[in-house]
Amino acid sequence: MTSILLVYASMTGNTEDMAQAIAEGVRLAGAEVVVKDVLDANKHELANHDGILLGAYTWGDGDLPDEFLDFYEEMDDLDLTGKKAAAFGSCDSSYAEYGAAVDTLIAKLRELGAEVELDGLKVELSPDAGDKETCRRFGQQFAGLLQP
């Protein structure tokens, strides 16, 4: 069975809500998903899964949240060549850089050799019912990319 690791950071629960809806979509597509808060994740776990989903809210003027920084920096020596990956996060359009943390994660995944075939999923603040459905479809679509 296809296995996906979903690692996220969430301060207010918005990105966590997205992560849960994406995980539902992955399961609906018939794949297994392990969901972890970034503070409970280890970079070496990324190699043990077929797919990688990273989620983070954008902090301040376009930064990764502090709790994601250690994990992000520890990823530097990984080789993710051949791994499928995607990124998502809650955003706030009142800032000049909308969802820049998602873009930062995508750039890191590509730098490490991962195949990022989906655009980053960005949701304005708290996901409503329609946004959660979009998240579920995102999870299904991502899991579909891993099917032989």
mmCIF file of C-alpha atoms in Angstrom:
data_model
loop_
_atom_site.group_PDB
_atom_site.id
_atom_site.type_symbol
_atom_site.label_atom_id
_atom_site.label_comp_id
_atom_site.label_asym_id
_atom_site.label_seq_id
_atom_site.Cartn_x
_atom_site.Cartn_y
_atom_site.Cartn_z
ATOM 1 C CA MET A 1 0.000 0.000 0.000
ATOM 2 C CA THR A 2 1.190 3.497 -0.826
ATOM 3 C CA SER A 3 2.431 5.344 2.252
ATOM 4 C CA ILE A 4 2.479 9.123 2.669
ATOM 5 C CA LEU A 5 4.022 11.162 5.477
ATOM 6 C CA LEU A 6 2.240 14.434 6.228
ATOM 7 C CA VAL A 7 4.171 16.831 8.477
ATOM 8 C CA TYR A 8 2.635 20.166 9.484
ATOM 9 C CA ALA A 9 2.933 23.154 11.812
ATOM 10 C CA SER A 10 -0.151 24.949 13.078
ATOM 11 C CA MET A 11 -0.478 27.687 15.678
ATOM 12 C CA THR A 12 -4.197 28.469 15.556
ATOM 13 C CA GLY A 13 -5.424 25.133 14.178
ATOM 14 C CA ASN A 14 -5.995 26.337 10.609
ATOM 15 C CA THR A 15 -3.171 24.360 9.011
ATOM 16 C CA GLU A 16 -3.992 21.391 11.253
ATOM 17 C CA ASP A 17 -7.577 21.461 9.916
ATOM 18 C CA MET A 18 -6.159 21.471 6.395
ATOM 19 C CA ALA A 19 -3.844 18.563 7.255
ATOM 20 C CA GLN A 20 -6.724 16.481 8.599
ATOM 21 C CA ALA A 21 -8.852 17.125 5.491
ATOM 22 C CA ILE A 22 -5.926 16.312 3.178
ATOM 23 C CA ALA A 23 -5.314 13.095 5.143
ATOM 24 C CA GLU A 24 -8.997 12.169 4.654
ATOM 25 C CA GLY A 25 -8.546 12.616 0.919
ATOM 26 C CA VAL A 26 -5.427 10.442 0.909
ATOM 27 C CA ARG A 27 -7.322 7.684 2.724
ATOM 28 C CA LEU A 28 -10.291 8.007 0.337
ATOM 29 C CA ALA A 29 -7.837 7.369 -2.502
ATOM 30 C CA GLY A 30 -6.756 4.131 -0.825
ATOM 31 C CA ALA A 31 -3.364 5.214 0.462
ATOM 32 C CA GLU A 32 -1.983 5.109 3.985
ATOM 33 C CA VAL A 33 -1.069 8.405 5.630
ATOM 34 C CA VAL A 34 0.934 9.149 8.758
ATOM 35 C CA VAL A 35 0.142 12.614 10.127
ATOM 36 C CA LYS A 36 2.670 14.297 12.410
ATOM 37 C CA ASP A 37 3.099 17.678 14.008
ATOM 38 C CA VAL A 38 6.510 18.975 12.909
ATOM 39 C CA LEU A 39 7.707 18.969 16.534
ATOM 40 C CA ASP A 40 7.126 15.194 16.657
ATOM 41 C CA ALA A 41 8.663 14.440 13.250
ATOM 42 C CA ASN A 42 12.138 13.287 12.340
ATOM 43 C CA LYS A 43 13.695 14.109 8.966
ATOM 44 C CA HIS A 44 14.748 10.477 8.491
ATOM 45 C CA GLU A 45 11.073 9.463 8.377
ATOM 46 C CA LEU A 46 10.772 11.176 4.986
ATOM 47 C CA ALA A 47 12.797 8.369 3.378
ATOM 48 C CA ASN A 48 10.428 5.688 4.735
ATOM 49 C CA HIS A 49 7.390 6.830 2.735
ATOM 50 C CA ASP A 50 6.429 6.942 -0.928
ATOM 51 C CA GLY A 51 5.116 10.508 -0.729
ATOM 52 C CA ILE A 52 5.717 13.600 1.368
ATOM 53 C CA LEU A 53 3.269 16.362 2.255
ATOM 54 C CA LEU A 54 4.535 19.378 4.194
ATOM 55 C CA GLY A 55 2.230 22.015 5.652
ATOM 56 C CA ALA A 56 2.994 25.312 7.335
ATOM 57 C CA TYR A 57 1.278 28.593 7.949
ATOM 58 C CA THR A 58 3.114 31.725 6.837
ATOM 59 C CA TRP A 59 4.460 33.770 9.707
ATOM 60 C CA GLY A 60 5.045 37.509 9.604
ATOM 61 C CA ASP A 61 6.096 38.879 6.249
ATOM 62 C CA GLY A 62 6.545 35.515 4.552
ATOM 63 C CA ASP A 63 8.544 33.318 6.899
ATOM 64 C CA LEU A 64 8.270 29.709 7.958
ATOM 65 C CA PRO A 65 6.985 29.434 11.522
ATOM 66 C CA ASP A 66 9.698 29.064 14.161
ATOM 67 C CA GLU A 67 8.631 25.528 15.037
ATOM 68 C CA PHE A 68 9.286 24.402 11.438
ATOM 69 C CA LEU A 69 12.767 25.941 11.138
ATOM 70 C CA ASP A 70 14.788 23.137 12.779
ATOM 71 C CA PHE A 71 13.095 20.442 10.686
ATOM 72 C CA TYR A 72 13.543 22.564 7.543
ATOM 73 C CA GLU A 73 17.264 23.050 8.173
ATOM 74 C CA GLU A 74 17.794 19.391 9.145
ATOM 75 C CA MET A 75 16.405 18.369 5.739
ATOM 76 C CA ASP A 76 19.448 19.898 3.998
ATOM 77 C CA ASP A 77 21.427 16.647 3.772
ATOM 78 C CA LEU A 78 18.540 14.496 2.519
ATOM 79 C CA ASP A 79 18.269 13.090 -0.985
ATOM 80 C CA LEU A 80 14.590 12.949 -1.923
ATOM 81 C CA THR A 81 15.198 12.051 -5.555
ATOM 82 C CA GLY A 82 12.243 10.118 -6.921
ATOM 83 C CA LYS A 83 9.932 11.003 -4.028
ATOM 84 C CA LYS A 84 6.634 12.693 -4.840
ATOM 85 C CA ALA A 85 5.945 15.704 -2.648
ATOM 86 C CA ALA A 86 3.619 18.662 -2.192
ATOM 87 C CA ALA A 87 3.065 21.532 0.235
ATOM 88 C CA PHE A 88 0.123 23.388 1.742
ATOM 89 C CA GLY A 89 -0.719 25.950 4.385
ATOM 90 C CA SER A 90 -3.057 28.577 5.727
ATOM 91 C CA CYS A 91 -2.302 32.117 4.629
ATOM 92 C CA ASP A 92 -3.278 35.697 5.328
ATOM 93 C CA SER A 93 -3.762 38.025 2.373
ATOM 94 C CA SER A 94 -3.172 41.094 4.538
ATOM 95 C CA TYR A 95 0.584 40.431 4.179
ATOM 96 C CA ALA A 96 2.610 41.331 1.099
ATOM 97 C CA GLU A 97 3.797 37.732 0.650
ATOM 98 C CA TYR A 98 0.719 35.500 0.426
ATOM 99 C CA GLY A 99 1.523 31.997 1.598
ATOM 100 C CA ALA A 100 5.275 32.359 1.170
ATOM 101 C CA ALA A 101 5.934 29.488 3.612
ATOM 102 C CA VAL A 102 4.249 27.110 1.146
ATOM 103 C CA ASP A 103 6.501 28.401 -1.644
ATOM 104 C CA THR A 104 9.556 28.025 0.620
ATOM 105 C CA LEU A 105 8.677 24.387 1.334
ATOM 106 C CA ILE A 106 8.157 23.630 -2.355
ATOM 107 C CA ALA A 107 11.530 25.170 -3.210
ATOM 108 C CA LYS A 108 13.231 23.062 -0.505
ATOM 109 C CA LEU A 109 11.557 19.858 -1.693
ATOM 110 C CA ARG A 110 12.663 20.515 -5.284
ATOM 111 C CA GLU A 111 16.181 21.428 -4.138
ATOM 112 C CA LEU A 112 16.408 18.013 -2.442
ATOM 113 C CA GLY A 113 15.306 16.224 -5.624
ATOM 114 C CA ALA A 114 11.634 15.586 -4.859
ATOM 115 C CA GLU A 115 9.099 15.674 -7.672
ATOM 116 C CA VAL A 116 6.556 18.401 -6.907
ATOM 117 C CA GLU A 117 3.776 18.031 -9.461
ATOM 118 C CA LEU A 118 0.963 19.894 -7.682
ATOM 119 C CA ASP A 119 0.763 23.610 -7.050
ATOM 120 C CA GLY A 120 1.007 24.490 -3.387
ATOM 121 C CA LEU A 121 -2.395 24.560 -1.713
ATOM 122 C CA LYS A 122 -3.043 27.882 0.027
ATOM 123 C CA VAL A 123 -6.160 28.644 2.050
ATOM 124 C CA GLU A 124 -7.076 32.054 3.409
ATOM 125 C CA LEU A 125 -6.996 31.836 7.229
ATOM 126 C CA SER A 126 -9.451 29.260 8.625
ATOM 127 C CA PRO A 127 -10.645 26.673 6.079
ATOM 128 C CA ASP A 128 -14.419 26.695 5.582
ATOM 129 C CA ALA A 129 -16.422 23.702 4.329
ATOM 130 C CA GLY A 130 -15.551 24.454 0.698
ATOM 131 C CA ASP A 131 -11.852 24.806 1.537
ATOM 132 C CA LYS A 132 -11.892 21.493 3.408
ATOM 133 C CA GLU A 133 -13.394 19.822 0.341
ATOM 134 C CA THR A 134 -10.602 21.352 -1.749
ATOM 135 C CA CYS A 135 -8.129 19.915 0.771
ATOM 136 C CA ARG A 136 -9.701 16.457 0.489
ATOM 137 C CA ARG A 137 -9.444 16.635 -3.314
ATOM 138 C CA PHE A 138 -5.811 17.755 -2.968
ATOM 139 C CA GLY A 139 -5.098 14.688 -0.827
ATOM 140 C CA GLN A 140 -6.862 12.387 -3.296
ATOM 141 C CA GLN A 141 -5.035 13.937 -6.227
ATOM 142 C CA PHE A 142 -1.670 13.622 -4.484
ATOM 143 C CA ALA A 143 -2.290 9.974 -3.579
ATOM 144 C CA GLY A 144 -3.296 9.383 -7.199
ATOM 145 C CA LEU A 145 0.127 10.564 -8.355
ATOM 146 C CA LEU A 146 1.682 7.705 -6.375
ATOM 147 C CA GLN A 147 -0.431 4.934 -7.901
ATOM 148 C CA PRO A 148 1.461 2.658 -10.311
#
